[in-house]
């Protein structure tokens, strides 16, 4: 099954949470598995959206305890590797959607592009050559599914 | 849900494969998720056993491609981290079952014991203080579920 | 002793190599240790510059063999972790200088900024908020030494 | 230059410290670089021994701060990768000497043997097939240098 990564900050405002939740829901509706960093903010909201639509969610955690996970992750991968877990998220995702995001998200975007993955962005402060700007959550999922089908 | 790691060599004889397959089946029958290294041998056999019983399987791969995975993994975590992925398997598993195994398996046993996890062994060549020798696959799953319930 | 990371692409043109070599030389002249990814291009040129001035050099390699290293690294750290070695370079450096660079360098810049490190850039195609643009190699080393002294 | 890893527990009694210190001294006398985990116990004692003989020392740290290092490491590699740093020590060492040691050391021995490296042991509680028991520190260094020259 297709694995789509959702990346974004561990804390964010309500507007961004709503977007992330809709991204997760749309991933689930398309029958794909949602991968994320397993913590709060964009990660939690997207996982919540996926679970609301009966999807499957995988959290790739930076710390050494599965209990760090938010409550919407079916599976917890405990890396104990801090920021290096961002590389695992990028590698494990067939394509990625960045929702907002700060430096951590930028590192994931960079790793993903270096690996040749499709990266759609929503409300990104970064304008990185190679990413694809999406109009809304549905458009973001459409973009990454399209990218995967061509790869 | 409980996550049980199955560790063992990437190639093994038919007798060990049968044991690994039965371990995977028993994990699925108990409603737990099976984690393994996603490659061949004990990993593939245990995942096959779990899928035959309708279980969920997660492969934590050492290389940089999801396509390295055997055909029985629902989810593929692509670590691109070689032997360090053994640490992630140990960390992500609530308890572990070692089936046979060489030096790679020994490293996973050592990491798991260092982390305070229950480790049951089947047909192990290693006699490491702290591991629990199981009589058969059913016994191995019983031992690790018992260890998890006490932790 | 101070450890300064030099990041940049594994292959580059002669002009960039000259800049990287001068960065490495200036690091050595200031008595700091040079850290880099241990491969070609900017990494090799900067290490060559440091060795020409009698400096100490450390290569943090992505592969599984020390022999992947260029010929100017005193010490080889063999991570076997692919792109995740970028995180180790960022973490191990007291401050960093980016010379040119593509997506891999961008990921290192992002990780470094996330960790609160000073990052000076030379001939960068990326305009990332938080990095400090240097006029020349001497200026880059001055910027990072200044950043370290304040942290 | 040859890189020899010294592995062992982060805290140990005085007798083991004396052995570790002599191992470090002997590594330095042979002109090799000492690699270790950079923390206390066997790691600190061996690094102290190497520095007393004018050697070069590299600490590969599990945490996210160089300041976790003991006072005898010339170079600090900050992995932020917990137990996975053991894999990096094994990979980066041309051969290894285990002094005493618990489960963490066992994992390093296992990773090292899996990678085909020579591993000499001193006062080890583990009797692992493939390791070479040394009589004393001098003998341990002789064993690993011999192993390296044949590889």
Coordinates of C-alpha atoms in Angstrom, one line a residue:
Chain A
X1 CA 0.0 0.0 0.0
X2 CA 1.0 3.6 -0.7
X3 CA 2.7 5.4 2.3
X4 CA 2.3 9.1 2.4
X5 CA 4.3 11.2 4.8
X6 CA 2.8 14.3 6.4
X7 CA 5.4 16.7 7.8
X8 CA 5.0 19.9 9.9
X9 CA 5.7 21.5 13.2
X10 CA 5.0 19.9 16.5
X11 CA 2.8 22.8 17.6
X12 CA 0.6 25.0 15.4
X13 CA -2.5 27.2 15.3
X14 CA -6.0 26.0 14.8
X15 CA -6.2 26.9 11.2
X16 CA -3.2 24.8 10.3
X17 CA -4.5 21.9 12.4
X18 CA -7.7 22.0 10.4
X19 CA -5.7 21.8 7.2
X20 CA -3.6 19.0 8.6
X21 CA -6.6 17.0 9.7
X22 CA -8.2 17.3 6.3
X23 CA -4.9 16.2 4.7
X24 CA -4.9 13.1 6.9
X25 CA -8.6 12.4 6.1
X26 CA -8.0 12.7 2.4
X27 CA -5.0 10.3 2.6
X28 CA -7.2 7.7 4.4
X29 CA -10.1 8.2 1.8
X30 CA -7.6 7.4 -0.9
X31 CA -6.6 4.1 0.8
X32 CA -3.1 5.2 1.6
X33 CA -1.2 4.8 4.9
X34 CA -0.2 8.0 6.7
X35 CA 3.3 8.3 8.1
X36 CA 4.3 11.2 10.4
X37 CA 6.6 12.0 13.3
X38 CA 4.1 10.8 15.9
X39 CA 4.1 13.9 18.1
X40 CA 1.8 16.9 18.4
X41 CA 0.7 19.8 16.1
X42 CA 0.5 19.0 12.4
X43 CA 1.5 15.4 13.1
X44 CA -1.3 14.8 15.6
X45 CA -4.0 16.6 13.6
X46 CA -3.2 14.7 10.4
X47 CA -3.3 11.4 12.2
X48 CA -6.6 12.3 13.8
X49 CA -8.0 13.1 10.4
X50 CA -6.8 9.7 9.0
X51 CA -8.3 7.8 11.9
X52 CA -11.6 9.5 11.6
X53 CA -11.8 8.1 8.1
X54 CA -10.7 4.6 9.2
X55 CA -7.2 4.9 7.9
X56 CA -3.9 3.4 9.1
X57 CA -1.3 5.6 10.8
X58 CA 2.4 5.1 11.6
X59 CA 4.3 7.4 13.9
X60 CA 8.1 7.5 13.6
X61 CA 9.2 8.9 16.9
X62 CA 12.5 10.8 17.7
X63 CA 12.7 9.7 21.4
X64 CA 13.2 6.4 23.2
X65 CA 9.6 5.7 24.3
X66 CA 6.5 4.7 22.4
X67 CA 4.5 6.6 25.0
X68 CA 5.7 9.9 23.5
X69 CA 3.2 9.2 20.7
X70 CA 0.0 11.1 20.3
X71 CA -3.2 9.1 20.6
X72 CA -3.9 8.6 16.9
X73 CA -1.0 6.4 15.8
X74 CA -1.7 2.7 15.1
X75 CA 1.9 1.8 15.0
X76 CA 4.8 3.4 16.8
X77 CA 8.4 3.3 15.5
X78 CA 10.7 4.3 18.3
X79 CA 13.9 5.5 16.7
X80 CA 15.8 7.0 19.6
X81 CA 17.6 9.0 17.0
X82 CA 16.4 12.6 17.4
X83 CA 16.5 14.6 14.2
X84 CA 17.8 11.7 12.2
X85 CA 14.3 10.2 12.4
X86 CA 13.4 12.9 9.8
X87 CA 15.5 11.0 7.3
X88 CA 13.6 7.8 8.1
X89 CA 10.3 9.6 7.5
X90 CA 11.5 10.9 4.1
X91 CA 12.9 7.5 3.1
X92 CA 9.8 5.6 4.2
X93 CA 7.3 7.8 2.4
X94 CA 6.5 7.3 -1.2
X95 CA 5.8 11.0 -1.3
X96 CA 5.3 13.8 1.2
X97 CA 3.0 16.6 2.1
X98 CA 4.4 19.5 4.1
X99 CA 1.9 21.5 6.1
X100 CA 3.3 24.8 7.3
X101 CA 6.6 24.0 9.1
X102 CA 9.8 25.5 10.5
X103 CA 13.4 24.3 10.2
X104 CA 12.6 20.7 11.1
X105 CA 10.2 20.5 8.2
X106 CA 12.7 22.2 5.9
X107 CA 15.2 19.5 6.7
X108 CA 12.6 16.9 5.8
X109 CA 11.7 18.7 2.5
X110 CA 15.4 18.8 1.6
X111 CA 16.0 15.2 2.4
X112 CA 12.9 14.2 0.4
X113 CA 13.9 16.2 -2.6
X114 CA 17.5 14.8 -2.4
X115 CA 15.9 11.3 -2.6
X116 CA 13.8 12.3 -5.6
X117 CA 10.4 12.2 -3.9
X118 CA 7.4 14.3 -4.7
X119 CA 6.8 17.0 -2.1
X120 CA 3.6 19.0 -2.0
X121 CA 3.4 22.0 0.3
X122 CA 0.5 23.7 2.0
X123 CA 0.9 27.1 3.8
X124 CA 4.7 26.7 3.6
X125 CA 6.9 29.6 4.5
X126 CA 9.7 28.0 2.4
X127 CA 9.8 28.5 -1.3
X128 CA 12.1 25.6 -2.2
X129 CA 12.7 24.8 -5.9
X130 CA 11.3 21.3 -6.6
X131 CA 8.4 21.4 -4.2
X132 CA 4.8 21.6 -5.6
X133 CA 2.5 24.2 -4.0
X134 CA -1.0 22.7 -3.4
X135 CA -4.2 24.8 -3.3
X136 CA -5.8 22.8 -0.6
X137 CA -5.6 19.3 1.2
X138 CA -7.4 17.5 -1.6
X139 CA -5.1 19.1 -4.2
X140 CA -2.0 18.1 -2.1
X141 CA -3.1 14.4 -2.0
X142 CA -3.9 14.5 -5.7
X143 CA -0.4 15.9 -6.4
X144 CA 1.5 13.3 -4.4
X145 CA -0.6 10.4 -5.7
X146 CA 0.1 11.7 -9.2
X147 CA 3.8 11.9 -8.4
X148 CA 3.9 8.4 -7.1
X149 CA 2.1 6.9 -10.1
X150 CA 4.8 8.5 -12.4
X151 CA 7.8 7.2 -10.4
Chain B
X1 CA -1.7 -2.4 20.3
X2 CA 1.1 -4.6 21.5
X3 CA 4.1 -4.7 19.1
X4 CA 6.2 -7.9 19.2
X5 CA 9.6 -8.1 17.5
X6 CA 10.7 -11.3 15.8
X7 CA 14.5 -11.4 15.2
X8 CA 16.6 -14.0 13.4
X9 CA 18.8 -14.6 10.5
X10 CA 18.0 -13.5 6.9
X11 CA 18.4 -17.0 5.7
X12 CA 17.7 -20.2 7.5
X13 CA 16.7 -23.9 7.0
X14 CA 13.2 -25.2 6.6
X15 CA 12.8 -26.3 10.2
X16 CA 13.6 -22.8 11.5
X17 CA 11.3 -21.3 8.9
X18 CA 8.5 -23.5 10.2
X19 CA 9.1 -22.3 13.8
X20 CA 9.3 -18.7 12.7
X21 CA 6.1 -19.0 10.7
X22 CA 4.3 -20.5 13.8
X23 CA 5.7 -17.6 16.0
X24 CA 4.2 -15.1 13.5
X25 CA 0.9 -16.9 13.4
X26 CA 0.7 -17.0 17.2
X27 CA 1.5 -13.3 17.5
X28 CA -1.4 -12.5 15.1
X29 CA -3.8 -14.9 16.9
X30 CA -3.1 -12.9 20.1
X31 CA -4.0 -9.6 18.3
X32 CA -0.5 -8.2 18.5
X33 CA 1.4 -6.4 15.7
X34 CA 4.5 -8.2 14.3
X35 CA 7.7 -6.2 13.8
X36 CA 10.8 -7.5 12.1
X37 CA 13.7 -6.6 9.8
X38 CA 11.6 -7.0 6.7
X39 CA 14.0 -9.2 4.8
X40 CA 14.2 -13.0 4.2
X41 CA 14.7 -16.1 6.4
X42 CA 13.2 -15.9 9.8
X43 CA 11.8 -12.4 9.1
X44 CA 9.9 -13.5 6.0
X45 CA 8.6 -16.7 7.5
X46 CA 7.3 -15.0 10.7
X47 CA 5.6 -12.3 8.6
X48 CA 4.0 -14.9 6.4
X49 CA 2.7 -16.7 9.5
X50 CA 1.2 -13.5 10.8
X51 CA -0.5 -12.6 7.5
X52 CA -2.0 -16.1 7.2
X53 CA -3.8 -15.4 10.5
X54 CA -4.9 -11.9 9.4
X55 CA -2.3 -10.1 11.5
X56 CA -0.5 -6.8 10.9
X57 CA 3.2 -6.7 10.0
X58 CA 5.8 -4.0 10.0
X59 CA 9.2 -4.4 8.3
X60 CA 12.1 -2.1 9.5
X61 CA 14.5 -2.3 6.6
X62 CA 18.3 -1.6 6.7
X63 CA 18.6 -0.4 3.1
X64 CA 17.3 2.7 1.2
X65 CA 14.4 1.1 -0.8
X66 CA 11.0 -0.2 0.3
X67 CA 11.3 -2.7 -2.5
X68 CA 13.9 -4.7 -0.5
X69 CA 11.0 -5.9 1.6
X70 CA 9.7 -9.4 1.5
X71 CA 6.1 -9.8 0.3
X72 CA 4.4 -10.2 3.7
X73 CA 5.0 -6.7 5.2
X74 CA 2.0 -4.4 5.5
X75 CA 4.2 -1.4 6.3
X76 CA 7.8 -0.7 5.3
X77 CA 10.0 1.5 7.4
X78 CA 13.0 2.4 5.3
X79 CA 15.8 3.4 7.6
X80 CA 18.8 3.5 5.3
X81 CA 20.9 2.9 8.5
X82 CA 22.3 -0.6 8.0
X83 CA 22.9 -2.4 11.3
X84 CA 21.6 0.6 13.3
X85 CA 18.1 -0.5 12.3
X86 CA 18.5 -3.4 14.8
X87 CA 18.4 -0.7 17.5
X88 CA 15.1 0.6 16.1
X89 CA 13.6 -2.9 16.1
X90 CA 14.6 -3.4 19.7
X91 CA 13.3 0.1 20.8
X92 CA 10.0 -0.3 18.9
X93 CA 9.2 -3.7 20.2
X94 CA 7.4 -4.1 23.5
X95 CA 9.1 -7.5 23.8
X96 CA 11.1 -9.7 21.4
X97 CA 11.3 -13.3 20.2
X98 CA 14.7 -14.5 18.8
X99 CA 14.4 -17.5 16.5
X100 CA 17.8 -19.1 15.9
X101 CA 20.1 -16.3 14.8
X102 CA 23.7 -15.3 14.3
X103 CA 25.7 -12.2 15.3
X104 CA 23.1 -9.8 14.0
X105 CA 20.5 -11.4 16.2
X106 CA 22.9 -11.4 19.1
X107 CA 23.3 -7.6 18.7
X108 CA 19.5 -7.2 18.9
X109 CA 19.3 -9.4 21.9
X110 CA 21.9 -7.3 23.6
X111 CA 20.3 -4.0 22.7
X112 CA 16.9 -5.3 23.9
X113 CA 18.2 -6.6 27.3
X114 CA 20.0 -3.3 27.8
X115 CA 16.7 -1.5 27.2
X116 CA 15.1 -3.8 29.8
X117 CA 12.8 -5.7 27.3
X118 CA 11.7 -9.3 27.7
X119 CA 13.5 -11.5 25.2
X120 CA 12.3 -15.1 24.6
X121 CA 14.6 -17.4 22.6
X122 CA 13.8 -20.4 20.3
X123 CA 16.6 -22.6 19.0
X124 CA 19.2 -20.0 20.0
X125 CA 22.9 -20.8 19.8
X126 CA 23.5 -18.0 22.3
X127 CA 23.0 -18.6 26.0
X128 CA 22.8 -15.0 27.2
X129 CA 21.9 -14.3 30.8
X130 CA 18.6 -12.5 30.9
X131 CA 17.0 -14.2 27.9
X132 CA 14.1 -16.6 28.5
X133 CA 14.3 -20.0 26.7
X134 CA 10.9 -21.0 25.2
X135 CA 9.8 -24.6 24.5
X136 CA 7.9 -23.8 21.3
X137 CA 6.3 -20.8 19.5
X138 CA 3.2 -20.8 21.6
X139 CA 5.4 -20.7 24.7
X140 CA 7.5 -17.9 23.3
X141 CA 4.5 -15.7 22.7
X142 CA 3.1 -16.5 26.1
X143 CA 6.5 -15.5 27.7
X144 CA 6.7 -12.2 26.0
X145 CA 3.0 -11.3 26.6
X146 CA 3.6 -12.1 30.2
X147 CA 6.7 -9.9 30.3
X148 CA 4.8 -7.0 28.7
X149 CA 1.9 -7.3 31.2
X150 CA 4.3 -7.0 34.1
X151 CA 6.3 -4.0 32.7
Chain C
X1 CA 39.1 22.5 20.7
X2 CA 36.5 24.2 18.5
X3 CA 35.0 22.0 15.7
X4 CA 33.8 23.7 12.6
X5 CA 31.7 21.9 10.0
X6 CA 32.1 22.6 6.3
X7 CA 29.2 21.5 4.2
X8 CA 28.7 21.5 0.5
X9 CA 28.2 19.3 -2.6
X10 CA 30.2 16.2 -3.3
X11 CA 31.2 17.6 -6.7
X12 CA 31.7 21.2 -7.7
X13 CA 33.5 23.4 -10.1
X14 CA 37.1 24.8 -9.7
X15 CA 36.0 28.2 -8.4
X16 CA 34.0 26.7 -5.6
X17 CA 36.8 24.2 -4.8
X18 CA 39.2 27.2 -4.4
X19 CA 36.8 28.9 -2.0
X20 CA 36.4 25.6 0.0
X21 CA 40.1 25.1 0.2
X22 CA 40.6 28.6 1.5
X23 CA 37.8 28.0 4.1
X24 CA 39.6 24.9 5.3
X25 CA 43.0 26.7 5.4
X26 CA 41.5 29.5 7.5
X27 CA 39.9 27.1 9.9
X28 CA 43.3 25.5 10.5
X29 CA 45.0 28.8 10.9
X30 CA 42.5 29.6 13.6
X31 CA 43.4 26.4 15.4
X32 CA 40.0 24.8 15.0
X33 CA 39.3 21.2 13.8
X34 CA 37.5 20.8 10.5
X35 CA 34.6 18.4 10.2
X36 CA 33.0 17.4 7.0
X37 CA 31.3 14.6 5.1
X38 CA 34.6 13.0 4.1
X39 CA 33.8 12.7 0.4
X40 CA 34.7 14.8 -2.7
X41 CA 34.0 18.3 -4.0
X42 CA 33.6 20.9 -1.3
X43 CA 34.4 18.3 1.4
X44 CA 37.7 17.2 -0.1
X45 CA 38.8 20.7 -1.1
X46 CA 38.2 22.1 2.4
X47 CA 40.0 19.2 4.0
X48 CA 43.0 19.7 1.6
X49 CA 43.1 23.4 2.6
X50 CA 43.1 22.5 6.3
X51 CA 45.9 19.9 5.9
X52 CA 48.0 22.3 3.9
X53 CA 48.0 24.5 7.0
X54 CA 48.7 21.7 9.4
X55 CA 45.1 21.4 10.7
X56 CA 43.2 18.4 11.9
X57 CA 40.4 17.0 9.8
X58 CA 37.5 14.6 10.6
X59 CA 35.3 13.0 7.9
X60 CA 31.9 11.7 8.9
X61 CA 31.1 9.3 6.1
X62 CA 27.7 8.1 4.9
X63 CA 28.7 4.6 3.8
X64 CA 30.1 1.5 5.5
X65 CA 33.8 1.8 4.6
X66 CA 36.5 4.1 5.8
X67 CA 38.1 3.7 2.3
X68 CA 35.3 5.9 0.9
X69 CA 37.1 8.8 2.4
X70 CA 39.1 11.4 0.4
X71 CA 42.8 11.5 1.1
X72 CA 42.8 14.5 3.4
X73 CA 40.9 13.2 6.5
X74 CA 42.9 12.4 9.6
X75 CA 40.0 10.6 11.2
X76 CA 37.2 8.7 9.6
X77 CA 33.9 8.2 11.3
X78 CA 32.0 5.5 9.4
X79 CA 28.3 5.9 10.1
X80 CA 26.7 3.5 7.6
X81 CA 23.7 5.8 7.9
X82 CA 23.3 7.5 4.6
X83 CA 21.7 10.9 4.8
X84 CA 21.3 10.7 8.5
X85 CA 25.1 11.4 8.8
X86 CA 24.2 15.0 7.9
X87 CA 22.5 15.2 11.3
X88 CA 25.7 14.0 13.0
X89 CA 27.8 16.6 11.1
X90 CA 25.4 19.3 12.3
X91 CA 25.3 18.1 15.9
X92 CA 29.1 17.6 16.1
X93 CA 30.0 21.0 14.7
X94 CA 30.1 24.0 17.1
X95 CA 29.2 26.1 14.0
X96 CA 29.0 25.5 10.3
X97 CA 30.0 27.0 6.9
X98 CA 28.1 26.1 3.8
X99 CA 29.9 26.5 0.6
X100 CA 27.6 26.4 -2.4
X101 CA 25.4 23.3 -2.0
X102 CA 22.3 21.5 -3.2
X103 CA 19.5 19.7 -1.3
X104 CA 21.9 17.7 0.9
X105 CA 23.5 21.0 2.0
X106 CA 20.1 22.5 2.5
X107 CA 19.2 19.6 4.9
X108 CA 22.3 20.3 6.9
X109 CA 21.6 24.0 7.1
X110 CA 18.1 23.2 8.3
X111 CA 19.2 20.7 10.9
X112 CA 21.9 23.2 12.1
X113 CA 19.5 26.1 12.4
X114 CA 17.0 23.9 14.2
X115 CA 19.8 23.0 16.7
X116 CA 20.5 26.7 17.2
X117 CA 24.0 26.7 15.5
X118 CA 25.6 29.6 13.7
X119 CA 25.6 28.9 9.9
X120 CA 27.6 31.1 7.5
X121 CA 27.1 30.7 3.8
X122 CA 29.3 31.3 0.8
X123 CA 28.0 31.2 -2.7
X124 CA 24.7 29.7 -1.5
X125 CA 21.8 29.3 -3.8
X126 CA 19.6 29.0 -0.7
X127 CA 18.4 32.2 1.0
X128 CA 17.3 30.7 4.3
X129 CA 16.3 33.0 7.2
X130 CA 18.8 32.6 10.0
X131 CA 21.9 31.9 7.9
X132 CA 24.6 34.6 7.7
X133 CA 26.0 35.4 4.3
X134 CA 29.8 35.7 4.3
X135 CA 31.8 37.9 1.9
X136 CA 34.7 35.5 1.6
X137 CA 36.3 32.5 3.4
X138 CA 38.1 34.7 6.0
X139 CA 34.8 36.4 6.7
X140 CA 33.0 33.0 7.0
X141 CA 35.4 31.7 9.6
X142 CA 35.2 35.0 11.5
X143 CA 31.4 34.8 11.5
X144 CA 31.3 31.3 12.9
X145 CA 34.0 31.9 15.5
X146 CA 32.1 35.0 16.6
X147 CA 28.9 32.9 16.8
X148 CA 30.6 30.2 18.9
X149 CA 32.1 32.7 21.3
X150 CA 28.6 34.1 22.0
X151 CA 26.9 30.8 22.6
Chain D
X1 CA 46.2 6.0 10.7
X2 CA 44.8 3.0 12.4
X3 CA 41.7 3.5 14.5
X4 CA 41.2 1.1 17.5
X5 CA 37.9 1.1 19.4
X6 CA 37.9 0.5 23.1
X7 CA 34.5 -0.7 24.4
X8 CA 33.3 -1.2 28.0
X9 CA 30.9 -0.1 30.6
X10 CA 30.3 3.5 31.6
X11 CA 31.1 2.8 35.2
X12 CA 33.5 0.2 36.5
X13 CA 35.8 -0.6 39.5
X14 CA 39.3 0.6 39.9
X15 CA 40.9 -2.7 38.7
X16 CA 39.1 -2.5 35.4
X17 CA 39.9 1.2 35.1
X18 CA 43.6 0.4 35.5
X19 CA 43.4 -2.2 32.7
X20 CA 41.5 0.2 30.4
X21 CA 44.0 3.0 31.1
X22 CA 46.9 0.7 30.1
X23 CA 45.0 -0.4 27.0
X24 CA 44.7 3.3 26.0
X25 CA 48.3 3.9 26.7
X26 CA 49.4 1.0 24.6
X27 CA 47.2 2.1 21.7
X28 CA 48.9 5.5 21.8
X29 CA 52.4 4.0 22.1
X30 CA 51.7 2.1 18.9
X31 CA 50.7 5.2 17.1
X32 CA 47.1 4.4 16.7
X33 CA 44.0 6.6 17.3
X34 CA 41.7 5.6 20.1
X35 CA 38.0 5.6 19.5
X36 CA 35.4 5.1 22.3
X37 CA 32.0 6.1 23.4
X38 CA 33.3 9.3 25.1
X39 CA 31.6 8.8 28.5
X40 CA 32.9 7.5 31.9
X41 CA 34.2 4.2 33.2
X42 CA 36.2 2.1 30.7
X43 CA 35.8 4.9 28.1
X44 CA 37.3 7.6 30.2
X45 CA 40.1 5.5 31.6
X46 CA 41.2 4.3 28.2
X47 CA 41.2 7.8 26.8
X48 CA 43.2 9.1 29.8
X49 CA 45.8 6.4 29.2
X50 CA 46.1 7.4 25.6
X51 CA 46.4 11.1 26.3
X52 CA 49.1 10.4 28.9
X53 CA 51.1 8.9 26.1
X54 CA 50.4 11.7 23.7
X55 CA 47.8 9.8 21.7
X56 CA 44.8 11.1 19.8
X57 CA 41.3 10.3 21.1
X58 CA 37.9 10.4 19.5
X59 CA 34.6 10.1 21.5
X60 CA 31.5 9.0 19.7
X61 CA 28.7 10.2 22.0
X62 CA 25.2 8.9 22.3
X63 CA 23.6 12.2 23.4
X64 CA 23.1 15.6 21.8
X65 CA 25.8 17.6 23.5
X66 CA 29.5 17.6 23.2
X67 CA 29.7 18.6 26.8
X68 CA 28.6 15.1 27.8
X69 CA 32.2 14.0 26.9
X70 CA 34.8 13.1 29.5
X71 CA 37.9 15.3 29.7
X72 CA 40.2 13.2 27.6
X73 CA 38.6 13.3 24.2
X74 CA 40.3 15.4 21.5
X75 CA 37.4 15.1 19.2
X76 CA 33.8 14.7 20.0
X77 CA 31.3 13.2 17.6
X78 CA 27.8 14.0 18.8
X79 CA 25.5 11.4 17.3
X80 CA 22.2 12.1 19.1
X81 CA 21.4 8.5 18.3
X82 CA 21.5 6.7 21.7
X83 CA 22.4 3.0 21.4
X84 CA 22.8 3.2 17.6
X85 CA 26.1 5.1 18.3
X86 CA 27.5 1.6 19.2
X87 CA 27.1 0.7 15.6
X88 CA 29.1 3.7 14.5
X89 CA 31.9 2.8 17.0
X90 CA 32.1 -0.7 15.5
X91 CA 32.0 0.6 11.9
X92 CA 34.6 3.3 12.5
X93 CA 37.1 1.0 14.3
X94 CA 39.6 -1.0 12.3
X95 CA 39.5 -3.5 15.3
X96 CA 38.2 -3.4 18.8
X97 CA 39.2 -4.2 22.4
X98 CA 36.4 -5.0 24.9
X99 CA 37.3 -4.4 28.5
X100 CA 34.8 -6.0 30.9
X101 CA 31.4 -4.9 29.8
X102 CA 27.7 -5.5 30.1
X103 CA 24.9 -5.7 27.5
X104 CA 25.9 -2.5 25.7
X105 CA 29.4 -3.9 25.2
X106 CA 27.9 -7.2 24.1
X107 CA 25.9 -5.4 21.4
X108 CA 29.1 -3.7 20.2
X109 CA 31.0 -7.1 20.1
X110 CA 28.1 -8.6 18.1
X111 CA 28.0 -5.7 15.6
X112 CA 31.8 -5.8 15.3
X113 CA 31.9 -9.6 14.6
X114 CA 29.0 -9.3 12.1
X115 CA 31.2 -6.7 10.3
X116 CA 34.1 -9.1 10.3
X117 CA 36.3 -7.0 12.6
X118 CA 38.9 -8.5 15.1
X119 CA 37.7 -8.2 18.7
X120 CA 40.0 -8.8 21.6
X121 CA 38.5 -9.2 25.1
X122 CA 39.9 -8.5 28.5
X123 CA 38.1 -9.6 31.7
X124 CA 34.9 -10.2 29.6
X125 CA 31.9 -12.0 31.2
X126 CA 30.8 -12.9 27.6
X127 CA 32.3 -16.0 25.9
X128 CA 31.3 -15.2 22.4
X129 CA 32.6 -17.4 19.6
X130 CA 34.8 -15.3 17.3
X131 CA 36.3 -13.0 20.0
X132 CA 40.0 -13.4 21.0
X133 CA 40.8 -13.5 24.7
X134 CA 43.8 -11.4 25.6
X135 CA 46.1 -12.0 28.5
X136 CA 46.8 -8.3 29.3
X137 CA 46.5 -4.9 27.7
X138 CA 49.7 -5.3 25.7
X139 CA 48.5 -8.6 24.4
X140 CA 45.1 -7.1 23.4
X141 CA 46.7 -4.4 21.3
X142 CA 49.1 -6.9 19.7
X143 CA 46.1 -9.1 18.8
X144 CA 44.1 -6.3 17.2
X145 CA 47.1 -4.9 15.3
X146 CA 47.8 -8.4 14.0
X147 CA 44.1 -8.7 13.0
X148 CA 44.2 -5.4 11.1
X149 CA 47.5 -6.3 9.3
X150 CA 45.8 -9.5 8.0
X151 CA 42.6 -7.8 6.8

